[in-house]
XYZ file of C-alpha atoms in Angstrom:
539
model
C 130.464 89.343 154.515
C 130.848 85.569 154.676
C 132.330 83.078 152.286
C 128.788 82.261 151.197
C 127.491 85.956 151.056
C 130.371 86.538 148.757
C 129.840 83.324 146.561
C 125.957 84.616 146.104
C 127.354 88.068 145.289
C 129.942 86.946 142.962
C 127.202 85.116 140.938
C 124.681 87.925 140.796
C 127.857 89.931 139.313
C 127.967 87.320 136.827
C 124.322 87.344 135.597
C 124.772 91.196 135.686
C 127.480 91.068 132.974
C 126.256 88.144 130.881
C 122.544 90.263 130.974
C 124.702 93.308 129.674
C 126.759 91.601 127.070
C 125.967 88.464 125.423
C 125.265 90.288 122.621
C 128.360 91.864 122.221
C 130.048 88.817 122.643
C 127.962 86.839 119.871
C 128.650 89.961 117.646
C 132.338 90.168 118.165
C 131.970 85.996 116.791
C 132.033 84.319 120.257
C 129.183 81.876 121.649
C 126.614 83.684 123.908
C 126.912 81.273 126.666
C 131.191 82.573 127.094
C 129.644 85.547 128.662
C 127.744 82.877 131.663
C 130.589 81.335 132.601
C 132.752 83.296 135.775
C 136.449 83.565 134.668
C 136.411 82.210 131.559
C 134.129 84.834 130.092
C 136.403 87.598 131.167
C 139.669 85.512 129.366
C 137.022 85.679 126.147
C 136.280 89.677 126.720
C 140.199 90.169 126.841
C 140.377 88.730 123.524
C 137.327 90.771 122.230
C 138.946 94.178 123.657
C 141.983 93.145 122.272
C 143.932 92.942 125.161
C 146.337 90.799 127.252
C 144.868 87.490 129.406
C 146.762 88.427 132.319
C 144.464 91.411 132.426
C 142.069 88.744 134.131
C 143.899 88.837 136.981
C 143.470 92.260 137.876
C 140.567 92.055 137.547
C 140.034 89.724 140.848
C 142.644 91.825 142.813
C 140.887 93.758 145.458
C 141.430 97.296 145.627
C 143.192 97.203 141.609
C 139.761 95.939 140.685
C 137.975 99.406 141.467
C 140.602 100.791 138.632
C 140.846 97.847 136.355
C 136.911 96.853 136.543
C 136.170 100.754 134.617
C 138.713 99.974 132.382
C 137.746 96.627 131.052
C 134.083 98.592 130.673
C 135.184 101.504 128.514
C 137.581 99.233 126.412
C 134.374 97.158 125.689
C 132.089 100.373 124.618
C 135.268 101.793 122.189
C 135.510 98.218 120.676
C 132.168 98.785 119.412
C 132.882 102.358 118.431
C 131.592 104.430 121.107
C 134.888 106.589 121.618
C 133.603 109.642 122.326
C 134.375 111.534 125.839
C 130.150 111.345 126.331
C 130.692 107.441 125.795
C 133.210 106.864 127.990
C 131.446 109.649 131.101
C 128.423 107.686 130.724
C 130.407 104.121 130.387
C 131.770 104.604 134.031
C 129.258 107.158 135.762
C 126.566 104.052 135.191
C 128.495 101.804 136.655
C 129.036 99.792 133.704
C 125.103 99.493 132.596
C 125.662 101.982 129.574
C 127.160 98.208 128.130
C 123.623 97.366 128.133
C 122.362 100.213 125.943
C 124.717 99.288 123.483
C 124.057 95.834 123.742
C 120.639 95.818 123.592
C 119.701 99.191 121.817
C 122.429 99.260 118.678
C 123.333 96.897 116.162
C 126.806 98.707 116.656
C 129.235 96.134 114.426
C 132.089 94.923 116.429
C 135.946 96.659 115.642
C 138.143 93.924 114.482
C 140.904 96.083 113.737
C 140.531 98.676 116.347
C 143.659 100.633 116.978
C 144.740 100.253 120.996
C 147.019 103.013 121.348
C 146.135 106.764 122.983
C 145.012 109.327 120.034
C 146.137 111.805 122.070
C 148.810 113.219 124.259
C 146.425 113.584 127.360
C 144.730 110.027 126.498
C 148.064 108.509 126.504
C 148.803 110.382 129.567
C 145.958 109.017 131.271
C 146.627 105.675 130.506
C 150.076 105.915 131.887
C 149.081 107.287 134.692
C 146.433 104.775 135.177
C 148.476 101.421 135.121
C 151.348 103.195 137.099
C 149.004 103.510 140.076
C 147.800 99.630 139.461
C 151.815 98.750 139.554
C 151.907 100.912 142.574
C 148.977 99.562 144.123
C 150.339 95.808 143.417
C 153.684 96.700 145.253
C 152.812 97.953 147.848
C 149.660 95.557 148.903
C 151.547 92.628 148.594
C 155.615 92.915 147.966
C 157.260 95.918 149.425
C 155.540 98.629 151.537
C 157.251 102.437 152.215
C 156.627 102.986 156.594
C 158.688 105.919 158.475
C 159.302 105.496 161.868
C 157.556 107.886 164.064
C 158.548 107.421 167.515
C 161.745 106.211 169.669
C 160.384 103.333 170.987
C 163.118 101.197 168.872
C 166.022 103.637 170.020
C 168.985 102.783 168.852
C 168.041 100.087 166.125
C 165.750 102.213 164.573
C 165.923 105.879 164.421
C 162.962 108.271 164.301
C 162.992 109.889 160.619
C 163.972 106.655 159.508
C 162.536 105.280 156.124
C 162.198 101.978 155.761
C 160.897 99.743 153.101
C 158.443 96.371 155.034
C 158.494 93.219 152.922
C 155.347 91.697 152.660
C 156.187 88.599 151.101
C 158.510 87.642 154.093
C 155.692 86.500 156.551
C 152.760 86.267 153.472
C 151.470 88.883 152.105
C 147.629 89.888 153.945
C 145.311 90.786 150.995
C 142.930 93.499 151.431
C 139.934 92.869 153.770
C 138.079 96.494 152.471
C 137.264 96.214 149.132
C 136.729 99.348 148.172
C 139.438 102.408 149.365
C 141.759 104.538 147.689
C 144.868 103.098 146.232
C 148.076 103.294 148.249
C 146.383 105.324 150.905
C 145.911 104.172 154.581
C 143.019 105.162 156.692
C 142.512 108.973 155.918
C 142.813 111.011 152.640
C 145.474 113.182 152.895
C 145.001 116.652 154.556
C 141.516 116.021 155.379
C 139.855 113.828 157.900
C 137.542 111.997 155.508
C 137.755 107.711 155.216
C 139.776 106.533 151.904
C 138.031 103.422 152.432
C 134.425 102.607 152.813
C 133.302 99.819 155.894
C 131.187 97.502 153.797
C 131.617 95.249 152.303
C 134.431 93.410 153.396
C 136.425 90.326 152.391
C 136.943 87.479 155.390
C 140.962 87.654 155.966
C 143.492 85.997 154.492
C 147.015 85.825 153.781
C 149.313 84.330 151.061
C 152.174 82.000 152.207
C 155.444 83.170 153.011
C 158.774 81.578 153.179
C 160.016 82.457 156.839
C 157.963 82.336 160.163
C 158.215 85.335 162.441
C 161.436 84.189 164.767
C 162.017 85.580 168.549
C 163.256 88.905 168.295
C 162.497 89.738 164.975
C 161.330 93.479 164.353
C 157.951 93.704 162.655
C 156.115 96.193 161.180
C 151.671 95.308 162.208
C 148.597 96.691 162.866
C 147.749 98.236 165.752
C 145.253 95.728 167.744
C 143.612 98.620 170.141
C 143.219 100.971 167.390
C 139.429 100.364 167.530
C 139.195 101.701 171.053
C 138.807 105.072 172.821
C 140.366 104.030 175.986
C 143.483 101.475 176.141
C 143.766 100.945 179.687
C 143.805 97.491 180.469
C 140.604 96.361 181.915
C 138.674 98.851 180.310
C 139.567 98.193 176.414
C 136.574 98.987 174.432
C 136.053 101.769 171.630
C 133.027 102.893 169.669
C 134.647 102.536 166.118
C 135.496 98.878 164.826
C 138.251 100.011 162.098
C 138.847 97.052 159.458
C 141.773 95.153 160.742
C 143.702 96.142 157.294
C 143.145 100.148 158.300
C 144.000 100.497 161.375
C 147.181 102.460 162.544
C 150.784 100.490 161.482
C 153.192 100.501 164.496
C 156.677 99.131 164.790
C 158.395 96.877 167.644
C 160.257 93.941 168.414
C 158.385 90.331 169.106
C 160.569 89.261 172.184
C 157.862 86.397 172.519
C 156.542 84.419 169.578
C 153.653 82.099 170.409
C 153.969 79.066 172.888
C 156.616 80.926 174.603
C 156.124 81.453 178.684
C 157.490 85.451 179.259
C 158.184 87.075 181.934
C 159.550 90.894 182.365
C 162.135 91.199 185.522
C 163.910 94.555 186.210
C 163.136 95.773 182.919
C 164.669 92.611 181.234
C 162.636 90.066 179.315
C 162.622 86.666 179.766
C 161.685 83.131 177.948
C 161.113 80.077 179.106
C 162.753 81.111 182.174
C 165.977 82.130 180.428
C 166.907 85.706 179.575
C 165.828 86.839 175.856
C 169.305 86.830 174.177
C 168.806 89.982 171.697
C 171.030 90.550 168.010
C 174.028 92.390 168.934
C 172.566 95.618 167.102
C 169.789 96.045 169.308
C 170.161 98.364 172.460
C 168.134 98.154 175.174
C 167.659 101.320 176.756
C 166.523 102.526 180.170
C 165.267 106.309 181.260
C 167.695 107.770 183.679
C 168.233 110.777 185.787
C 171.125 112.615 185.112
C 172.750 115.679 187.058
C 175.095 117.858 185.600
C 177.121 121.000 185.947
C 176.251 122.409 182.717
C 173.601 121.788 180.642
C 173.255 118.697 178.412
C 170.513 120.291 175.815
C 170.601 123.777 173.935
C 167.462 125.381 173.597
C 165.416 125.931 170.182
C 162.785 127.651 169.135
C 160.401 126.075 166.751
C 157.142 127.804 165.187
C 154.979 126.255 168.934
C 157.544 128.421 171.188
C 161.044 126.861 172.827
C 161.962 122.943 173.433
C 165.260 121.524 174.136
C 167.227 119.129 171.870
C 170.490 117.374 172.615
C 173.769 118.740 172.369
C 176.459 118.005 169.582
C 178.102 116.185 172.139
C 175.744 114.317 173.997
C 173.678 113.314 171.372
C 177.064 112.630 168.688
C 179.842 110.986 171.249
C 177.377 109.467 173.386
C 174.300 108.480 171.302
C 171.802 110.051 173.584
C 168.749 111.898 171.323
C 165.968 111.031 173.738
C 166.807 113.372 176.670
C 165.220 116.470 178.741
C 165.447 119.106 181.326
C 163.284 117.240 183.874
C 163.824 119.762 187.546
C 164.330 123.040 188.226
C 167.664 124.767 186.770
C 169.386 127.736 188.728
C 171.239 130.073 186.510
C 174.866 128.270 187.047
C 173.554 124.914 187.824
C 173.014 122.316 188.620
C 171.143 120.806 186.179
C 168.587 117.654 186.009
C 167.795 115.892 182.982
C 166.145 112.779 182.100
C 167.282 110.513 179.777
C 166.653 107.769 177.853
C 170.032 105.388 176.612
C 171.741 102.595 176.875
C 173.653 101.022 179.175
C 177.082 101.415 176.897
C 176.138 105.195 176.385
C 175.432 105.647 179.867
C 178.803 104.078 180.993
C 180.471 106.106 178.958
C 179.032 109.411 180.127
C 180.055 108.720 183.787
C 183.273 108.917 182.622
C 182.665 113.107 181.590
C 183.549 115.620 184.322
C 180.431 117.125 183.669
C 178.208 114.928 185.309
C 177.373 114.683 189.025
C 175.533 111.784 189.149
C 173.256 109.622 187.094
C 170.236 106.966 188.585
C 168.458 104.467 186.630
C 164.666 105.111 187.114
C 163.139 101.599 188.459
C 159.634 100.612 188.390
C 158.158 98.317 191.058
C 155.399 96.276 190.955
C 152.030 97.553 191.939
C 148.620 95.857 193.038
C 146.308 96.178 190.455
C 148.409 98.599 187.912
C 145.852 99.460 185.518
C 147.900 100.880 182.977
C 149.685 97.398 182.494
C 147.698 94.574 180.311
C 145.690 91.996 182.309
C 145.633 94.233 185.865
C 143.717 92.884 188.585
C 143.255 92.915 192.159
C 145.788 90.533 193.753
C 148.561 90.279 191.074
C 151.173 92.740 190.842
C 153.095 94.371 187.673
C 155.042 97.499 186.179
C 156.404 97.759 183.207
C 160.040 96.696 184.583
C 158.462 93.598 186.271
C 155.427 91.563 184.314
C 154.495 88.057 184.406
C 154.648 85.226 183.516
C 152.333 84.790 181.323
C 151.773 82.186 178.062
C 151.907 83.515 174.815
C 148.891 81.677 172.789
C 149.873 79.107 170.282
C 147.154 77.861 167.545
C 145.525 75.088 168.350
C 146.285 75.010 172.212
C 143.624 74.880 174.577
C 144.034 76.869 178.097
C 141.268 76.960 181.049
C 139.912 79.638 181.309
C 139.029 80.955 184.805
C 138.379 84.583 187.012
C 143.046 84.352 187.296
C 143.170 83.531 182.896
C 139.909 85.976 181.621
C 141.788 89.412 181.953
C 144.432 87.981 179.386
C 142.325 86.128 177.022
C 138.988 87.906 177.264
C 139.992 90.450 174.169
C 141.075 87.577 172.190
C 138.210 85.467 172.455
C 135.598 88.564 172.175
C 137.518 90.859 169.837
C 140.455 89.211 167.750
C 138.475 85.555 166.839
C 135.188 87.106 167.989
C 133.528 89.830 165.755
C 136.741 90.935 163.522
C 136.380 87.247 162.458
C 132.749 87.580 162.253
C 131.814 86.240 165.666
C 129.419 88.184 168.183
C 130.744 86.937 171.622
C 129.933 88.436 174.800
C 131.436 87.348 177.849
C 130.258 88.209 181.106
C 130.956 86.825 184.737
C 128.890 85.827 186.996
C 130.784 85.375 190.844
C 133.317 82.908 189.407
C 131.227 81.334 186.626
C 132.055 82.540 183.516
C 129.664 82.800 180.651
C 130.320 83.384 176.934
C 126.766 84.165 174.832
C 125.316 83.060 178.380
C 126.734 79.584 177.555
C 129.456 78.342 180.309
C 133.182 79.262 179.465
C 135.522 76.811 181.057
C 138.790 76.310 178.645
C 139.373 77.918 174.749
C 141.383 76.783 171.883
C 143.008 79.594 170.480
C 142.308 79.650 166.524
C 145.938 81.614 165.089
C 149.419 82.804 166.921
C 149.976 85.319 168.753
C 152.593 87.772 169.364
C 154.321 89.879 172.599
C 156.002 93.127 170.566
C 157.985 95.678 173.074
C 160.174 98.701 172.129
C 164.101 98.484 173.140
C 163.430 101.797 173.827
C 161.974 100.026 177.711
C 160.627 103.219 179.712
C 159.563 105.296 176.129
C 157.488 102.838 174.519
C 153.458 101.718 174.431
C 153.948 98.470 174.055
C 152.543 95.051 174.994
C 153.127 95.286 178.000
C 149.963 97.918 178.193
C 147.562 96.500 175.552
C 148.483 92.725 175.121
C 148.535 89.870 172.351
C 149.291 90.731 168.989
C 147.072 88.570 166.810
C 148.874 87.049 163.131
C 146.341 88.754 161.165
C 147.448 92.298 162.207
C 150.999 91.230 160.905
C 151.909 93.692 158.085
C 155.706 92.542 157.264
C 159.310 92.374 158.112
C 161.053 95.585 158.003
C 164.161 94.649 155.567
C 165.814 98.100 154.352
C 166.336 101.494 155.779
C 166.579 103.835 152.633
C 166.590 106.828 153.887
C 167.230 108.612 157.028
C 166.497 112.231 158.530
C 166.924 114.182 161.784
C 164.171 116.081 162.227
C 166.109 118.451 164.982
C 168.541 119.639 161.955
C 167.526 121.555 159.479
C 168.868 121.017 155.942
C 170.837 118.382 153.924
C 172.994 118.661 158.156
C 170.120 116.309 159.377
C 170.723 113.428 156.381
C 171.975 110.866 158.333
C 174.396 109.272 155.569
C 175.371 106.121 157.711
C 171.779 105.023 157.539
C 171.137 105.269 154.025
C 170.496 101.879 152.529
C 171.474 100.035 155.103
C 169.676 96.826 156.852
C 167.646 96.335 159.016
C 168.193 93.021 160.318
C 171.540 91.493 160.913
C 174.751 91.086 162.930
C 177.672 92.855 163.060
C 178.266 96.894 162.507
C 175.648 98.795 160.112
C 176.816 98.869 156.698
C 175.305 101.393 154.133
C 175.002 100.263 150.587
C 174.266 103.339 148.988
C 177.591 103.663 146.725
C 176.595 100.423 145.194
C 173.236 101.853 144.546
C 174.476 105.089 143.270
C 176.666 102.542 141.055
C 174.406 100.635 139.756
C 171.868 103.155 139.203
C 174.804 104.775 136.820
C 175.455 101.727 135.182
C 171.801 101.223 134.715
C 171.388 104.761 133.154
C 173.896 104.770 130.912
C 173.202 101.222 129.661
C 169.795 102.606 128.566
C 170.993 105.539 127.264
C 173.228 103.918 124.533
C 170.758 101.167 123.961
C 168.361 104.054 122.831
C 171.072 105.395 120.876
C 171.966 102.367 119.019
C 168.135 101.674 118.163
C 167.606 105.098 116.871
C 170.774 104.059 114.211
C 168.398 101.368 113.000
C-alpha cells in the first residue's frame, strides 16, 4: 500500500470508531466530536477506560497494535459494564463492532469508579501474560534481537551454536513492513509450515535513525536479498514468491565493502580502493585445504541419520580446526586425505605435527562466464578467489548503464528500488539497447546504499560474491554480544563453550567473557530485591 492508500485507510478507521462510539464518549462526559479527531480521541478513550496516555502509543505500533487494538476494545465494553466472558468473546470475535451495540442499543451508564485490577487469578494471569508479549514484541522489533548462528561461514569470529544478541538501534531500528504476523515470530509458525504473517497489507519501509553508520568490516546481522527466488545463480535470479523484505531469511557476514567503495577479490583476498581490506585483529580469514596424514584427523560418530566424522580433541582444541573432512579414499593404515577449512595461523602450526604429510591450499581460478559467481557473463572472468572490480552503489550516484554494467545493476533497479519499493520495472535488451518499461535505459541513480557482505570463512560461505548487493533496507542490526555458546558435536554441559559466554562481538584485542560480572550482578540484584521485599512487608 502507498502513503496515500494508507492515509485513506487510516481515515475510514477513524469514521469507523467515531460511528461506534460517540456515544460512549458523550456518556462517559466528553464532547462527541473527541471521538472525530485521529489521535487525540484515543488520548480521550484512555482517560475514559481509565488507563495510562502512553497506551496511545501502542496503539500505532505495528505488529503490538494487533494485541493492544483488542485490548483498548474490551476495556471500553467493561467500562460500561459488560464484563462478562460472552461480552468480552463477542467484543473481539466482531472485530470491535459489538462497541456499536452498546453504543447504539443500551443506555448502559458509564463506570466512573470501575475497579482496573484482574478479579481473578486466571484474569490476572492473562493480563500478565498479555503485556509481557507487548514488552517482548517492543524489544525485539526495535532494540535488541536474539539470532544463533547457523553456519561457519564466520569461522573463527563467530562460532556455529553461537547466541548472539543484534542491536537494532545501532544502524536504526527497521519498523515492521507486514502489519499483521505473529509476535516475535519470523516467517513460519513453529513446527508447522504455515505463514505467521499475512502478505497484505503492507506498510512502505522505513527505518528510525541510528547513531553509527555501518563502517568497513563491520559484521552485520540482514535479510537475505535472494530469499524471494527459487534459483540463485547469477544470471538467472528470479523466484515465484515475493517474501516481505522484513520476513525473509536473517543471515550473518562481514561488509568488507560499504557503498562508494571500488572492490576487488585477488587470490582469495579482498581489496578496496586498490589497497588490501585491513581486517580487526579477531577476525580469521580462512582458506579450504587439503591435508594428508598418517593417521586420521577425525573420529567417527554415529548420530540418529547413520555415521559422520567430527574433529579430533586435538585438531579441533590445539589447532582450532572444526570445519574439516575425510575427502579421498582411506586404506586401513593410511594414508589419509582430509579437507579442511582454517586459517593460515592454524594451518602453520599443524605443519609443524609429525603427523602430517603434506597440506595444499585449494585455489580457484578465474573462469569465462562462471555462472555461479554474481554478474557472470560471456567475456569477463571470475571465481570466488578472484572477482572484480566492481563499484559498490552509493545513494545518489548515477552510473551508465550499458550490456558490460546491466548484469550488476539489473536486480537493483528491477527488484530492490523496483517492486519491493512499489515499482513494476521490467528491463529487457534489445542487441545493445537497453529498455526499462520499453522506455530507453542509458545511466541510473541509485536511490539507498548498498552493501558487499562475505564470510571469513572464504571457500565455506554463500556470500556476495554469488548473489550481489546488499540493499540498506534488508539491514537488521549490529551483532553486539555473544551470550551463549554451544558445540553441537558434544553432548552435554562438555559442549558449553565457557570462553564465549558473554563476550563481544566486536573489538580488538583477545576475547574477554564477562559472565562473572553478570553472575555478580545478577546476585547483587537478587538479593537487593529480596531484602527490599522484606523491609516493606515490616511496614
Amino acid at each position: 500500500m502507498t502513503l496515500i492508500q494508507w492515509f485513506i485507510f487510516f481515515l475510514i478507521v477513524q469514521a469507523v470508531h467515531f460511528a461506534g462510539t460517540w456515544k460512549l464518549y458523550v456518556r462517559a462526559g466528553r464532547k462527541a466530536w473527541e471521538a472525530a479527531v485521529p489521535v487525540y480521541n484515543a488520548v480521550v478513550l484512555m482517560g475514559i477506560i481509565n488507563r495510562p496516555k502512553w497506551w496511545t502509543i501502542l496503539l500505532f505500533v505495528p505488529i503490538v497494535n494487533l494485541i493492544m487494538i483488542p485490548v483498548v476494545w474490551v476495556e471500553t465494553a467493561r467500562s460500561f459494564g459488560f464484563n462478562t466472558f460472552k461480552d468480552t468473546a463477542l467484543t473481539v470475535l466482531t472485530g470491535g463492532l459489538y462497541l456499536y451495540y452498546i453504543n447504539y442499543a443500551t443506555d448502559a451508564p458509564y463506570k466512573h469508579d470501575r475497579d482496573i485490577n484482574p478479579k481473578s487469578s486466571s484474569g490476572e494471569w492473562t493480563s500478565s501474560l498479555l503485556f509481557a508479549i507487548v514488552a517482548a514484541t517492543l524489544v525485539h522489533t526495535y532494540f535488541m534481537q536474539p539470532f544463533v548462528i547457523p553456519s561457519s561461514s564466520l569461522e573463527k569470529t563467530l562460532l556455529v551454536g553461537d547466541w548472539l544478541f543484534v542491536s537494532k538501534f545501532h544502524y536504526g531500528a527497521r519498523t515492521p513492513i507486514t502489519t499483521v504476523a505473529t509476535p516475535m515470530l519470523h516467517d513460519t509458525i513453529y513446527g508447522t509450515k504455515t505463514k505467521s504473517y499475512l502478505t497484505r497489507p503492507q506498510l512502505p519501509y522505513f527505518r528510525l535513525p541510528g547513531f553509527q553508520d555501518i563502517k568497513r568490516n563491520d559484521i552485520v546481522v540482514f535479510s537475505w536479498p535472494v530469499d524471494t527466488l527459487t534459483d540463485i545463480t547469477p544470471g538467472h535470479m528470479r523466484g515465484s514468491v515475493r517474501k516481505p523484505i522484513d520476513k525473509k531469511s536473517n543471515y550473518v557476514k562481514r561488509a568488507v565493502g560499504i557503498a562508494g567503495d571500488s572492490l576487488e577479490v585477488r587470490d582469495g583476498y579482498v581489496y578496496i580502493n586498490g589497497e588490501q581490506n585491513d581486517l580487526p585483529d579477531r577476525a580469521r580469514i580462512q582458506f579450504s585445504y587439503k591435508i594428508v596424514s598418517k593417521e586420521l584427523l577425525v573420529k567417527r560418530a554415529t548420530d540418529a541419520n547413520g555415521n559422520y566424522v567430527v574433529p579430533t580433541d586435538l585438531v579441533n582444541g590445539r589447532y582450532e580446526i572444526s570445519d574439516i573432512y575425510l575427502s579421498g579414499a582411506e586404506g586401513p593404515n593410511g594414508p589419509y586425505e582430509h579437507m579442511a577449512h582454517a586459517s593460515e595461523a592454524a594451518i602453520e602450526k599443524l605443519k609443524n605435527n609429525a603427523n602430517i604429510i603434506s597440506i595444499e591450499r585449494t585455489r580457484y581460478d578465474a573462469q569465462e562466464n562462471n555462472t555461479g559467481i554474481f554478474g557472470a557473463m560471456p567475456g569477463r572472468a571470475s571465481s570466488v578467489d578472484n572477482f572484480g572490480p566492481i563499484y559498490i552503489p552509493e545513494e545518489g550516484t548515477t552510473v551508465a548503464i550499458n550490456t558490460e554494467s546491466l548484469p550488476y545493476y539489473q536486480r537493483i533497479i528491477e527488484v530492490y528500488e523496483g517492486y519491493e519499493m512499489g515499482r513494476e520495472r521490467e528491463i529487457t535488451v534489445n542487441g545493445n539497447q537497453i529498455l526499462m518499461n520499453g522506455e530507453p535505459l542509458t545511466e541510473y541513480t541509485f536511490e539507498q546504499n548498498y552493501y558487499w557482505l562475505m564470510g571469513d570463512n572464504r571457500h565455506n560461505s554463500q556470500d556476495a560474491r554469488a548473489w550481489g548487493y546488499v540493499p540498506f533496507n534488508h539491514v537488521v542490526g549490529k551483532p553486539v554480544f555473544v551470550w551463549f555458546s554451544k558445540d553441537a558435536n558434544v553432548p552435554g554441559f562438555n559442549g558449553i563453550r565457557w570462553d564465549r559466554v558473554f563476550t563481544t562481538v566486536g573489538g580488538n584485542g583477545p576475547l574477554v567473557s564477562y559472565r562473572y560480572w553478570f553472575l555478580g550482578a545478577l546476585l547483587l540484584y537478587i538479593g537487593w530485591s529480596f531484602f527490599r521485599k522484606k523491609k516493606q512487608a515490616k511496614k
